[in-house]
PDB file of C-alpha atoms in Angstrom:
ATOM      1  CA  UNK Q  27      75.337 -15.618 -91.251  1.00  0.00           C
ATOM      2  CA  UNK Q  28      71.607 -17.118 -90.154  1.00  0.00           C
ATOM      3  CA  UNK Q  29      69.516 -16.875 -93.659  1.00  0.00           C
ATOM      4  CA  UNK Q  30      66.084 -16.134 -93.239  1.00  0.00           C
ATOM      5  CA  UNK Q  31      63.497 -17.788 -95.447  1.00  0.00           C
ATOM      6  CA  UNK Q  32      63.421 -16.426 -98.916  1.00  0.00           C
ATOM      7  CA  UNK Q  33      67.059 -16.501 -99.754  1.00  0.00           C
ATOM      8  CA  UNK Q  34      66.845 -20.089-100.973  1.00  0.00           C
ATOM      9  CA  UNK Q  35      65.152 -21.974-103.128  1.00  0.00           C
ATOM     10  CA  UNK Q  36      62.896 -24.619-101.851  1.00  0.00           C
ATOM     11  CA  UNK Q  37      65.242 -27.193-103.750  1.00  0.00           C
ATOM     12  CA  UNK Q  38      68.116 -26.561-102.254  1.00  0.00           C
ATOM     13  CA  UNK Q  39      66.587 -25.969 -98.880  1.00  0.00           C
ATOM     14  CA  UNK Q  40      65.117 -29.846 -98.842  1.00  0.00           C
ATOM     15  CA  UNK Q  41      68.479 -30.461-100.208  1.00  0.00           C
ATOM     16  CA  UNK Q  42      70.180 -28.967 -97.651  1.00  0.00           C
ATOM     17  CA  UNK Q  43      68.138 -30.159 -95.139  1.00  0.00           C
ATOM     18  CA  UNK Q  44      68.383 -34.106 -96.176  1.00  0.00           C
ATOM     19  CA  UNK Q  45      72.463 -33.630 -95.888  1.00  0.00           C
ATOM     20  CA  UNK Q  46      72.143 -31.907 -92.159  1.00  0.00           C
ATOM     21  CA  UNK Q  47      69.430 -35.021 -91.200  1.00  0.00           C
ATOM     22  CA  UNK Q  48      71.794 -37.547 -92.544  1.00  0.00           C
ATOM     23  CA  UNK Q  49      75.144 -36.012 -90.625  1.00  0.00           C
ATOM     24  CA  UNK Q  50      73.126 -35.571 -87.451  1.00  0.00           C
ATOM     25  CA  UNK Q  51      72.056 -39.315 -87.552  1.00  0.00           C
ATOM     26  CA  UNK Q  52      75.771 -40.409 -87.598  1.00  0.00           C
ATOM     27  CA  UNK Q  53      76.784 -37.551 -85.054  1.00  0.00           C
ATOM     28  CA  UNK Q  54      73.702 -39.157 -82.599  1.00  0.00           C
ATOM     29  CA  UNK Q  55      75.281 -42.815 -83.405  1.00  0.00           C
ATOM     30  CA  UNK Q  56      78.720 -41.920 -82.809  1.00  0.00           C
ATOM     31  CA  UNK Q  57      77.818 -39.578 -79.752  1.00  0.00           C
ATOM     32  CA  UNK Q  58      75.474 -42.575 -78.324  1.00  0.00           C
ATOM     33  CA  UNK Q  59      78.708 -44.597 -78.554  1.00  0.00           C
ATOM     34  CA  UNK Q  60      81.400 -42.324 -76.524  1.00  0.00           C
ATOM     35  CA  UNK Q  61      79.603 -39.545 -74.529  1.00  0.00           C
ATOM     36  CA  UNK Q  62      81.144 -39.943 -70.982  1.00  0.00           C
ATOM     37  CA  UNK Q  63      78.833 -39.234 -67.830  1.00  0.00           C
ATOM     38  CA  UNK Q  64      80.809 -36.020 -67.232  1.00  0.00           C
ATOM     39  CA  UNK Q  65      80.800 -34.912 -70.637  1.00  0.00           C
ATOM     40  CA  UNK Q  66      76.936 -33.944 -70.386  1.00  0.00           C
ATOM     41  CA  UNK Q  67      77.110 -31.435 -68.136  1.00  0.00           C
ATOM     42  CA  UNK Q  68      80.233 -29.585 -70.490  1.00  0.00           C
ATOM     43  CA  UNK Q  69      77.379 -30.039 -73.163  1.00  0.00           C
ATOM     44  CA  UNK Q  70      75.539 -28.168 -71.965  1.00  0.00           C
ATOM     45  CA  UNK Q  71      77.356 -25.563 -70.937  1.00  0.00           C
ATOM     46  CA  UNK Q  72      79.531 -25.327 -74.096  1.00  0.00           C
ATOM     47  CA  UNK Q  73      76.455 -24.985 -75.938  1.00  0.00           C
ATOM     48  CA  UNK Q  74      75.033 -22.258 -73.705  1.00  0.00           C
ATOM     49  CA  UNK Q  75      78.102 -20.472 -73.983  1.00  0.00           C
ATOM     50  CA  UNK Q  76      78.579 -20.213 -77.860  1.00  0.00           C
ATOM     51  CA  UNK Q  77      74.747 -18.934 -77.731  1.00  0.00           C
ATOM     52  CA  UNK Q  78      75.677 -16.051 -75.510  1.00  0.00           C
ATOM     53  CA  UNK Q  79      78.856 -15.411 -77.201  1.00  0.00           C
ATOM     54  CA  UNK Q  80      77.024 -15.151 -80.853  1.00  0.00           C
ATOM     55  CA  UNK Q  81      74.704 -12.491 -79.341  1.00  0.00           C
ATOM     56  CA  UNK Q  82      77.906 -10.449 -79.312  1.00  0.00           C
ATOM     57  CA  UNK Q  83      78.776  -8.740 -82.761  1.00  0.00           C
ATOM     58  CA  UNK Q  84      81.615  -7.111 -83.277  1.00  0.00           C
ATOM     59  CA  UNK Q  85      82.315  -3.905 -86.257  1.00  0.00           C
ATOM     60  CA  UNK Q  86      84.750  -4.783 -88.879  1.00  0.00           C
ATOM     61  CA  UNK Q  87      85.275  -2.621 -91.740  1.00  0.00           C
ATOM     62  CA  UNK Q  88      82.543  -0.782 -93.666  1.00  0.00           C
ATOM     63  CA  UNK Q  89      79.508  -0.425 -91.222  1.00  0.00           C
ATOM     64  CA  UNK Q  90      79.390  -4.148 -90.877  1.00  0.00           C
ATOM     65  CA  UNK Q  91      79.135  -7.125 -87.967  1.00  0.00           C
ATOM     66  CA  UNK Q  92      80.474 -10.272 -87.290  1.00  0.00           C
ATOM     67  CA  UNK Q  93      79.869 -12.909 -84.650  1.00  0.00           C
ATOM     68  CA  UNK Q  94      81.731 -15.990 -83.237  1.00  0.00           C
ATOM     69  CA  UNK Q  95      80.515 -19.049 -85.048  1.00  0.00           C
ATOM     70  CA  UNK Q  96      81.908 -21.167 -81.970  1.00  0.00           C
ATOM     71  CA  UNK Q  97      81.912 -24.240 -84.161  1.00  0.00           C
ATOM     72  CA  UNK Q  98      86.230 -24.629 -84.329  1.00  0.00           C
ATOM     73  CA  UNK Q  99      85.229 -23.951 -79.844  1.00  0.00           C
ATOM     74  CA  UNK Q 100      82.677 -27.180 -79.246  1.00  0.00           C
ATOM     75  CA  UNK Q 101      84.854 -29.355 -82.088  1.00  0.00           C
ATOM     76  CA  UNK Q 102      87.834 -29.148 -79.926  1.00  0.00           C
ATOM     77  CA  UNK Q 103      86.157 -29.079 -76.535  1.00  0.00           C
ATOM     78  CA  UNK Q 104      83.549 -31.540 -77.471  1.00  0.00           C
ATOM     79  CA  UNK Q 105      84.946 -33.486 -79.841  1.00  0.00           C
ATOM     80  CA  UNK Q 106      83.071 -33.430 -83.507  1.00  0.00           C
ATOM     81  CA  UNK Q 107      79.987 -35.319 -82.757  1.00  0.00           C
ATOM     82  CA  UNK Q 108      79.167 -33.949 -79.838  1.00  0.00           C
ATOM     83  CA  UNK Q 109      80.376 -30.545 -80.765  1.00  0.00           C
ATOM     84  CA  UNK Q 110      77.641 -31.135 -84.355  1.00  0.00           C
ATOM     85  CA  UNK Q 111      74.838 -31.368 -81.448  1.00  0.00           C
ATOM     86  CA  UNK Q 112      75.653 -28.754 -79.310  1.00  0.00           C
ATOM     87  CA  UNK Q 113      75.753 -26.487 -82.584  1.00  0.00           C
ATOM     88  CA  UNK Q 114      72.848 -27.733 -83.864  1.00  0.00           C
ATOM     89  CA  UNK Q 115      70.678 -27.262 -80.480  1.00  0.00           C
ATOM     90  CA  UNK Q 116      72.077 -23.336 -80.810  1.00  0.00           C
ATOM     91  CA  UNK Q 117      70.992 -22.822 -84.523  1.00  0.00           C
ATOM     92  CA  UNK Q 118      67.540 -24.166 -83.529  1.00  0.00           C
ATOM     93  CA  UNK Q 119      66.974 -22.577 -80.445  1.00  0.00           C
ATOM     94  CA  UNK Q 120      67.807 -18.992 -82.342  1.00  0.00           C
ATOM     95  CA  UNK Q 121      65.380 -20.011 -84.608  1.00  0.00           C
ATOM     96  CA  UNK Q 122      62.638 -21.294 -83.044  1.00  0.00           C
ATOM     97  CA  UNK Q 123      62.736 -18.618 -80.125  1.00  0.00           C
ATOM     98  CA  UNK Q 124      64.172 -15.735 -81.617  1.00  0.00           C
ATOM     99  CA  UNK Q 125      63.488 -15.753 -84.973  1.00  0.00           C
ATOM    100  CA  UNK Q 126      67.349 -15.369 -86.094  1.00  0.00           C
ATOM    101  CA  UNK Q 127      67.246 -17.381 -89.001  1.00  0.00           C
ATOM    102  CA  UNK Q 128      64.331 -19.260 -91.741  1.00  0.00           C
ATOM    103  CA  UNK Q 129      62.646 -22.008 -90.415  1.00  0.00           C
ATOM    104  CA  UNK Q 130      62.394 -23.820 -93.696  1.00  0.00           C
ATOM    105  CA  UNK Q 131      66.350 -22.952 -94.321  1.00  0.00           C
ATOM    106  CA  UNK Q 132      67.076 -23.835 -91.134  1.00  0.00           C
ATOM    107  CA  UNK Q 133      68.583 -27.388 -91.911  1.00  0.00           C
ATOM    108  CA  UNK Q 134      70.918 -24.973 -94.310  1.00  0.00           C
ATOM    109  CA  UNK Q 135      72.247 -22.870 -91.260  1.00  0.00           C
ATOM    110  CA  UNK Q 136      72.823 -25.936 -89.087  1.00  0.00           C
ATOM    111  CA  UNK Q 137      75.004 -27.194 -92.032  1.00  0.00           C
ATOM    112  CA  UNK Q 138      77.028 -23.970 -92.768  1.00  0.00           C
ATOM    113  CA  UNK Q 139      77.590 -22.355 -88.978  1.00  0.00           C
ATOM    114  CA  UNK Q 140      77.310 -26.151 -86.652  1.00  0.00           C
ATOM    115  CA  UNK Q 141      78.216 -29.182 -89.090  1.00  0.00           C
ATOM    116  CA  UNK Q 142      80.515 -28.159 -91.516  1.00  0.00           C
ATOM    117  CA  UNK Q 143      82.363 -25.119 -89.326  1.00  0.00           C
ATOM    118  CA  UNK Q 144      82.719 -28.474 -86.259  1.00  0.00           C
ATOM    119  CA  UNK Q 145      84.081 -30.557 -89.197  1.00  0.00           C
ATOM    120  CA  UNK Q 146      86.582 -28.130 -90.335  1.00  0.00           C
ATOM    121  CA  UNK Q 147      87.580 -26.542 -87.031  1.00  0.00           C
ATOM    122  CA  UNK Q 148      88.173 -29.888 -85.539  1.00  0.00           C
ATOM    123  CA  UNK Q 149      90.359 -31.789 -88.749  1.00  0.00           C
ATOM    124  CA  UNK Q 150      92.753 -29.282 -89.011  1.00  0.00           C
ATOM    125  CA  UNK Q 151      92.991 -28.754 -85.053  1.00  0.00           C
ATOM    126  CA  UNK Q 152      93.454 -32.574 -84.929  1.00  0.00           C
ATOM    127  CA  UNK Q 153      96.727 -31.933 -87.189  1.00  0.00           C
ATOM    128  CA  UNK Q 154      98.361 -30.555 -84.303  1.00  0.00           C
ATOM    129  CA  UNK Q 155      97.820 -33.327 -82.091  1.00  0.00           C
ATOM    130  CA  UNK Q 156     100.976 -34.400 -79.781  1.00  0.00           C
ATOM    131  CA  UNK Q 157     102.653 -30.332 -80.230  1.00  0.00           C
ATOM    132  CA  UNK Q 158     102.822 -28.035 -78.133  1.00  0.00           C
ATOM    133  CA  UNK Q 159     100.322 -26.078 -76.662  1.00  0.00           C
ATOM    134  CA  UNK Q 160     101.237 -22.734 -78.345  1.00  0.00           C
ATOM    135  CA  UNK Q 161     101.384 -24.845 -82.261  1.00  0.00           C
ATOM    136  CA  UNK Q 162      97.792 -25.909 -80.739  1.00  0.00           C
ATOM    137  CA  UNK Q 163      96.423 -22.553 -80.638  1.00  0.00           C
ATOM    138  CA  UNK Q 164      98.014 -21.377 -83.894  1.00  0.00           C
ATOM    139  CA  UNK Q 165      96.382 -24.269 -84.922  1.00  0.00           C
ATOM    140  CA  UNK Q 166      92.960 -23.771 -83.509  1.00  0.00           C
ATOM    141  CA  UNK Q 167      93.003 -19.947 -84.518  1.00  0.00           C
ATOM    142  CA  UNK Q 168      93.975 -21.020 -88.136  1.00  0.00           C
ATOM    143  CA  UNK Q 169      91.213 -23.959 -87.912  1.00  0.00           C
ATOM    144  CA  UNK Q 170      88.519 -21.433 -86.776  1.00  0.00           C
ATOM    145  CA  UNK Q 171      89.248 -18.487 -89.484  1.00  0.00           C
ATOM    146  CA  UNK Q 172      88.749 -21.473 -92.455  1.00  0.00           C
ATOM    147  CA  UNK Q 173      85.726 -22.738 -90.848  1.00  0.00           C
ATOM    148  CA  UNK Q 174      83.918 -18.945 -90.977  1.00  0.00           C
ATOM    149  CA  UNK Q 175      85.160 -19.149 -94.817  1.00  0.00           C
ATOM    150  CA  UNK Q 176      83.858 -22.174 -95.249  1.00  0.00           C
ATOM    151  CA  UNK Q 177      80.520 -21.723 -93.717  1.00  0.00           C
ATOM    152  CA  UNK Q 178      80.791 -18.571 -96.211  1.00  0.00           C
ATOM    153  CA  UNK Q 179      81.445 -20.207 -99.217  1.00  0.00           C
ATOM    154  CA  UNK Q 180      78.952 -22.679 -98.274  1.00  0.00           C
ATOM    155  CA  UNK Q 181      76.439 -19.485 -97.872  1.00  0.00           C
ATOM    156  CA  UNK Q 182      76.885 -18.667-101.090  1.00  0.00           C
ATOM    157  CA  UNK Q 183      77.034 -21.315-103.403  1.00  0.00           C
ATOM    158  CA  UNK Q 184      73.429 -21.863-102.194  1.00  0.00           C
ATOM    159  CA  UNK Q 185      73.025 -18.644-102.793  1.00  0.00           C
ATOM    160  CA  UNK Q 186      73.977 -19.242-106.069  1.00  0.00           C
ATOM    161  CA  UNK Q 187      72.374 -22.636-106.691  1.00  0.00           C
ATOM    162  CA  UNK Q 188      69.107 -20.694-105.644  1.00  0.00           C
ATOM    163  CA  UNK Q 189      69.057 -18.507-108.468  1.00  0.00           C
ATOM    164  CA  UNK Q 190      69.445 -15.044-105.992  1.00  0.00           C
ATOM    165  CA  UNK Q 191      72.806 -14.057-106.816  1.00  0.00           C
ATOM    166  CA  UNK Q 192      75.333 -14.292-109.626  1.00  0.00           C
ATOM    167  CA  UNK Q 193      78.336 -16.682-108.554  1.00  0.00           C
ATOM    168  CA  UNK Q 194      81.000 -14.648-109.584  1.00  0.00           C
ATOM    169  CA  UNK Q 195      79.117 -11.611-107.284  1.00  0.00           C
ATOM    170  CA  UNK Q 196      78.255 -13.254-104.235  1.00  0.00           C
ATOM    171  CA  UNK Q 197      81.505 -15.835-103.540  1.00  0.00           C
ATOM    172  CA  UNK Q 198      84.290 -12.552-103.361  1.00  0.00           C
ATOM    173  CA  UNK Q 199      81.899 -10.577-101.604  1.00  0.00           C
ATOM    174  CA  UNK Q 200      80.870 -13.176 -98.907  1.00  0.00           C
ATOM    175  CA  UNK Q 201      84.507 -14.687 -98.169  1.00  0.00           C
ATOM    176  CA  UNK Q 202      85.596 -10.685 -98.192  1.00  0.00           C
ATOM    177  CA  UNK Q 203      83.841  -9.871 -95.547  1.00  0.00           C
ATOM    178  CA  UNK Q 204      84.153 -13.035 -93.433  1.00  0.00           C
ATOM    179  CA  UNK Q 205      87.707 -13.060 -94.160  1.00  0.00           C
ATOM    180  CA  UNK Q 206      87.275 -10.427 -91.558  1.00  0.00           C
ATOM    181  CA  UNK Q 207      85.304 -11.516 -89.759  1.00  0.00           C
ATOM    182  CA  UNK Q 208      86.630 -14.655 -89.514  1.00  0.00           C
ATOM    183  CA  UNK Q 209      90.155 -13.195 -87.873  1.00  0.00           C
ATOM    184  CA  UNK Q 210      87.500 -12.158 -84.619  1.00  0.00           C
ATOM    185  CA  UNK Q 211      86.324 -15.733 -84.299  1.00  0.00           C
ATOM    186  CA  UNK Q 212      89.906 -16.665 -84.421  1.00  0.00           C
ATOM    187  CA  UNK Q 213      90.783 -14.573 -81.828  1.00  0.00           C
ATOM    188  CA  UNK Q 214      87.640 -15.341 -79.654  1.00  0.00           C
ATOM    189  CA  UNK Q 215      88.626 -19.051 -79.984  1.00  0.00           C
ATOM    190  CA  UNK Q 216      92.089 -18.255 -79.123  1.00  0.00           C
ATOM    191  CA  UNK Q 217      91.079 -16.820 -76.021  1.00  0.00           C
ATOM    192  CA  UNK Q 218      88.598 -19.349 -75.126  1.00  0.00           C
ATOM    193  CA  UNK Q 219      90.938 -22.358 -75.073  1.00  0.00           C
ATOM    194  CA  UNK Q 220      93.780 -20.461 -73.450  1.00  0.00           C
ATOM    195  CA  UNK Q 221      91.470 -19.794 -70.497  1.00  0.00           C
ATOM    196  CA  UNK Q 222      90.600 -23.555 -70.342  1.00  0.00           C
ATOM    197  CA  UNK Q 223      94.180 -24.174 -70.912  1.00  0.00           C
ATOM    198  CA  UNK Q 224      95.395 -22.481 -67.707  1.00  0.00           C
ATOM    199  CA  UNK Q 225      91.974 -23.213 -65.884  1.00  0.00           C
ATOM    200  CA  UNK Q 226      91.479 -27.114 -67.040  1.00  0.00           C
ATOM    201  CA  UNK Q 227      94.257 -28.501 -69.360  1.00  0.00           C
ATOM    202  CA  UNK Q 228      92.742 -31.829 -68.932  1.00  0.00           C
ATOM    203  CA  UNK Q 229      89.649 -31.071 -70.853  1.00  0.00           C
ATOM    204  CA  UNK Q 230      92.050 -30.814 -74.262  1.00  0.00           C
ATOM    205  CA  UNK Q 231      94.586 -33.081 -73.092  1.00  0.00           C
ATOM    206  CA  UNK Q 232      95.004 -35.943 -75.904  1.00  0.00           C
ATOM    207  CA  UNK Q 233      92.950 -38.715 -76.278  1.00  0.00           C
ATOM    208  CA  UNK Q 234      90.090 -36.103 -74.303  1.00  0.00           C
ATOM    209  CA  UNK Q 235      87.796 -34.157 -75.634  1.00  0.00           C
ATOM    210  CA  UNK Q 236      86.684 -33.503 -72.193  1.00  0.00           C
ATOM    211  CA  UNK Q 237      87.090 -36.418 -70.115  1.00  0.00           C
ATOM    212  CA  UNK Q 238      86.076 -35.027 -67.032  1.00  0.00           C
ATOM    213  CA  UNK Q 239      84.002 -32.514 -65.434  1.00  0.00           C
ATOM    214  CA  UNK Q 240      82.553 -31.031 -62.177  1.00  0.00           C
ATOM    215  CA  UNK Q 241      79.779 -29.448 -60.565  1.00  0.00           C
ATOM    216  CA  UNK Q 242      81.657 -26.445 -59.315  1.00  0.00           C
ATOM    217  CA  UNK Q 243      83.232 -26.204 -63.117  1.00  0.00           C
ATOM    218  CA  UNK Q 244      79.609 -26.202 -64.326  1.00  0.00           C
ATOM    219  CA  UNK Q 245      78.554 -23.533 -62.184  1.00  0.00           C
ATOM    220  CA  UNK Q 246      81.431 -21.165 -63.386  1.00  0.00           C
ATOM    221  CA  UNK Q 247      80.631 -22.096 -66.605  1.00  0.00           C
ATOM    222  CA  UNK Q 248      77.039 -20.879 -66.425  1.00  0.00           C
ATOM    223  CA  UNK Q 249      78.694 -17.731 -64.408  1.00  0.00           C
ATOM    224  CA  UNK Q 250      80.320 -17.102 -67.182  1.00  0.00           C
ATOM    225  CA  UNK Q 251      77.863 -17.284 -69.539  1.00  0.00           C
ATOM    226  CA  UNK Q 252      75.363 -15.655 -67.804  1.00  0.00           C
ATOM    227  CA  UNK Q 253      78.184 -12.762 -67.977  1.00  0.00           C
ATOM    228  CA  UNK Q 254      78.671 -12.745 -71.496  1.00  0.00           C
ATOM    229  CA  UNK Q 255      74.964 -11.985 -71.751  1.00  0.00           C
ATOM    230  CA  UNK Q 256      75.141  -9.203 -69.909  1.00  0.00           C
ATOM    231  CA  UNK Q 257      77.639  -7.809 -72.897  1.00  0.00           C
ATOM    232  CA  UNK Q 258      74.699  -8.257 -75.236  1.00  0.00           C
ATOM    233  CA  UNK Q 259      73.288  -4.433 -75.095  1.00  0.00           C
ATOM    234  CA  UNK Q 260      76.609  -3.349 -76.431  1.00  0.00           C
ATOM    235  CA  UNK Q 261      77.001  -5.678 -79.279  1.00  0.00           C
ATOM    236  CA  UNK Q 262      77.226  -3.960 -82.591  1.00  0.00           C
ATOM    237  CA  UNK Q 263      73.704  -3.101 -84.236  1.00  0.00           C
ATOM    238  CA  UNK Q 264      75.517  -2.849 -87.821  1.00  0.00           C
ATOM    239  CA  UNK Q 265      74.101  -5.515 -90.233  1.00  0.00           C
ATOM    240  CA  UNK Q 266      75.935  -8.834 -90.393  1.00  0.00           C
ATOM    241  CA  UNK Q 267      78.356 -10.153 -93.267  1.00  0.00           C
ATOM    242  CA  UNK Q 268      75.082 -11.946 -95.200  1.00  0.00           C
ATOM    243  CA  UNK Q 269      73.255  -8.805 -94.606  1.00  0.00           C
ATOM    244  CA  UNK Q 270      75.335  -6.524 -95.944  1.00  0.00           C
ATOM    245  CA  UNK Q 271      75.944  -8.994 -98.708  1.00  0.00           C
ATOM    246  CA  UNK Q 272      72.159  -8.989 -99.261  1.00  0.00           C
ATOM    247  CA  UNK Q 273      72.360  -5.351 -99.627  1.00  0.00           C
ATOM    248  CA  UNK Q 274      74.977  -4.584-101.295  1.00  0.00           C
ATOM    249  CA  UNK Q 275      74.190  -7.119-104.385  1.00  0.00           C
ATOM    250  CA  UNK Q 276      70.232  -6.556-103.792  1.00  0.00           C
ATOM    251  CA  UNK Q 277      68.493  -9.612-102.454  1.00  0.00           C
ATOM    252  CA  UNK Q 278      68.230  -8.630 -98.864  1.00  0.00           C
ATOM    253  CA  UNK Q 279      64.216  -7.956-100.249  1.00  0.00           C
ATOM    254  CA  UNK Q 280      63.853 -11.471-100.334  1.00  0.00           C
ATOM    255  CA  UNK Q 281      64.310 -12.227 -96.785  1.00  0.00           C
ATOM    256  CA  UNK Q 282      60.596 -13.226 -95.208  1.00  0.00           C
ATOM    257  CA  UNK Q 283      59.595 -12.763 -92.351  1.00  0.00           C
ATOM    258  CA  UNK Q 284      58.571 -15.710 -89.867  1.00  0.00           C
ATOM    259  CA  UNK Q 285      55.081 -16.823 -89.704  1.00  0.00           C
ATOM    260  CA  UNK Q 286      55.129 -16.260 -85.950  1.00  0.00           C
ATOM    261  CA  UNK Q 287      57.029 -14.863 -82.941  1.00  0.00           C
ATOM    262  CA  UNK Q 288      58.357 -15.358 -79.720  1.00  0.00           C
ATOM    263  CA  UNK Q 289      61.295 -13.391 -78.900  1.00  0.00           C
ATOM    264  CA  UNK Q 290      61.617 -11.593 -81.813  1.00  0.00           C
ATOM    265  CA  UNK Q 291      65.360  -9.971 -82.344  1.00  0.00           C
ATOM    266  CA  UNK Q 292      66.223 -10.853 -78.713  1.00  0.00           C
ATOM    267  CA  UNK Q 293      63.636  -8.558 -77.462  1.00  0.00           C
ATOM    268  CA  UNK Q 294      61.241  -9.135 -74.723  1.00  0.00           C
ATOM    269  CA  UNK Q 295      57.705  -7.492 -76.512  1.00  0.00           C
ATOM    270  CA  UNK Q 296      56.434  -6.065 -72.761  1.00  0.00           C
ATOM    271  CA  UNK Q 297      59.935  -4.568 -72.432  1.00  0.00           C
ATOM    272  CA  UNK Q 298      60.590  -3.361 -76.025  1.00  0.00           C
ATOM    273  CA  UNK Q 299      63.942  -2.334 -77.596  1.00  0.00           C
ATOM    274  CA  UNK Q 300      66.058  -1.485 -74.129  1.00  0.00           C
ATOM    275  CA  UNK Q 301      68.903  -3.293 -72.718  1.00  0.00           C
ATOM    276  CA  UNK Q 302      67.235  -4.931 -69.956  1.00  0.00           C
ATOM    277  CA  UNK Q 303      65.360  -6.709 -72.581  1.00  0.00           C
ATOM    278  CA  UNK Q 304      68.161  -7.842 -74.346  1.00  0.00           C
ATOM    279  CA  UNK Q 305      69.540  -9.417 -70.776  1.00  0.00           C
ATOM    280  CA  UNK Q 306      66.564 -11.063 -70.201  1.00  0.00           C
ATOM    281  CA  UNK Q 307      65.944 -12.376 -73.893  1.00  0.00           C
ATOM    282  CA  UNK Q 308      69.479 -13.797 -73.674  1.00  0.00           C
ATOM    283  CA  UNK Q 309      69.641 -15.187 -70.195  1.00  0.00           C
ATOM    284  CA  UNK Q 310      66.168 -17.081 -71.387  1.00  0.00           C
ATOM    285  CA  UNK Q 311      67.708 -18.444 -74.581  1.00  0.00           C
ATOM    286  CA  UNK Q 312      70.999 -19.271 -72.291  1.00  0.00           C
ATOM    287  CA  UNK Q 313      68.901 -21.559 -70.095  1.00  0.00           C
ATOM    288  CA  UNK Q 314      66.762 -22.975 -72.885  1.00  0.00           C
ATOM    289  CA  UNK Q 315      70.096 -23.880 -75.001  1.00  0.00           C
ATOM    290  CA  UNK Q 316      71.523 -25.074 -71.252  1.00  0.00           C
ATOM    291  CA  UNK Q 317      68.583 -27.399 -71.030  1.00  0.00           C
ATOM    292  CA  UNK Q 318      67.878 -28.862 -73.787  1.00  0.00           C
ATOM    293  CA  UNK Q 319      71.685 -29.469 -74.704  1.00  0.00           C
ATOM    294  CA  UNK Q 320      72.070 -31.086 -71.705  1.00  0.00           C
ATOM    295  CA  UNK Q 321      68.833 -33.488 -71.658  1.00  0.00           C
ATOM    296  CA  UNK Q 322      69.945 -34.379 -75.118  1.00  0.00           C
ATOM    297  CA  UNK Q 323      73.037 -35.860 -73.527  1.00  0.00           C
ATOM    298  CA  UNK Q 324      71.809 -37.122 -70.778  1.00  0.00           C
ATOM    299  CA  UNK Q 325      69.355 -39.232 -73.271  1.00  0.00           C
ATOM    300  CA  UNK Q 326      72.167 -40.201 -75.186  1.00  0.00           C
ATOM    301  CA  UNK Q 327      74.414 -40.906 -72.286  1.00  0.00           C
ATOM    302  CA  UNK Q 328      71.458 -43.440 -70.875  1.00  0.00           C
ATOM    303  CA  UNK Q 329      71.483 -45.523 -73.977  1.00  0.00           C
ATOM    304  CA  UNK Q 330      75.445 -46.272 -72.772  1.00  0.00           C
ATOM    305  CA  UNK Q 331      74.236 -47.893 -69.949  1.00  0.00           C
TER     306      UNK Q 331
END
């Protein structure tokens, strides 16, 4: 669902990104006010794990791909405001390194795939507080298929408000599609907090959202993610729910390209299109997302004291 430049107007992408600036100064405040010591380490690795895991696409019907948003994953793992960061330093990284998304709509893909899926994923989660574990995962799974359709809808009404599609077009075709592909971030997110359930209940226990952490946790955390990236070579090359959107209805023309490049497509240029390139593009953006996650805690976390 990353829109490259040229899909939005430059209205709506200042609009966009004065909304995103605004949430992300409360999320700082309110993460500068309860971010634990032990939390910033999770950060990081929550935020390096979503990265892998959205290299990842999975077919769903018609010759098209979806990827976990992970937004409904950091909410309830994070809690919102530090789940809004640990999105946020994912959509940017992809961006900035990889090219996977506009720069100048970028403060529009932070708002549909990190702030608004974290917001959504983590209120209706929140409604199951003080049940039982298995109502908690209906709940999450539930929580994490309306965030993709609301990250959609949000997709497309600035679609809309841009002028490239018709309303009445682009709203049934986007939430079509993500209703699909919304049921395999459900399932991913399902998963995910099982694991941790069996593995570390305390990190969701109430009142948490992730009390406590350790090295060794960290380091099988990073294992983990490390492993995920090693998946990336088989991940679906079919074109993703906006792109087939795009082409489908006819404005995929107006995507532009980026005015420079880094890792272009998660390829290494010296290495080309193979799958060792892929691994190594990934592990890179792993450890940059690890990093700079984690030193944006740690800044935070230093303001506590």
């Amino acid at each position: 669902m990353h829109i490259p430049d040229g899909f939005l107007s430059i209205i709506i992408s200042l609009i966009c990104w004065a909304i995103t600036v605004a949430i992300l100064a409360v999320a700082i405040s309110r993460t500068n006010k309860s971010l634990g010591e032990r939390q910033v380490p999770l950060m990081g690795v929550m935020a390096a794990f979503i990265f892998a895991a959205q290299m990842i696409n999975f077919p769903v019907a018609g010759g098209t791909s979806g990827h976990l948003l992970g937004g409904t994953l950091a909410a309830i793992t994070l809690g919102p405001w530090a789940g809004m960061l640990a999105m946020t330093a994912v959509i940017a990284v992809q961006g900035l390194l990889f090219q996977d998304g506009g720069l100048i709509v970028m403060g529009a893909n932070i708002l549909n795939m990190g702030l608004l899926t974290v917001a959504v994923g983590y209120g209706l989660y929140r409604s199951a507080a003080g049940k039982s574990q298995k109502t908690k995962l209906i709940m999450a799974g539930i929580a994490a298929w309306l965030s993709v359709m609301t990250g959609a809808l949000t997709t497309s009404l600035q679609l809309w408000l841009s002028g490239t599609a018709r309303i009445d077009i682009v709203v049934p075709a986007m939430l079509g599609i993500h209703a699909l592909i919304g049921l395999g971030e459900a399932v991913i997110t399902v998963a995910a907090l099982a694991f941790i359930f069996r593995t570390r209940p305390d990190l969701l226990g109430e009142g948490s959202a992730s009390a406590e952490g350790s090295r060794g946790w960290v380091v099988a955390g990073v294992l983990i993610t490390l492993f995920v990236v090693l998946l990336s070579p088989f991940a679906s090359a079919s074109p993703d729910g906006l792109e087939r959107v795009a082409e489908n209805i006819g404005f995929l023309g107006n995507g532009q390209s980026s005015p420079y490049q880094v890792i272009p497509d998660y390829t290494i240029p010296f290495l080309g299109s193979t799958p060792i390139s892929t691994i190594v593009a990934g592990a890179i953006g792993v450890m940059v997302v690890l990093a700079l996650a984690f030193l944006a805690g740690r800044s935070l976390q230093k303001k506590i004291s």
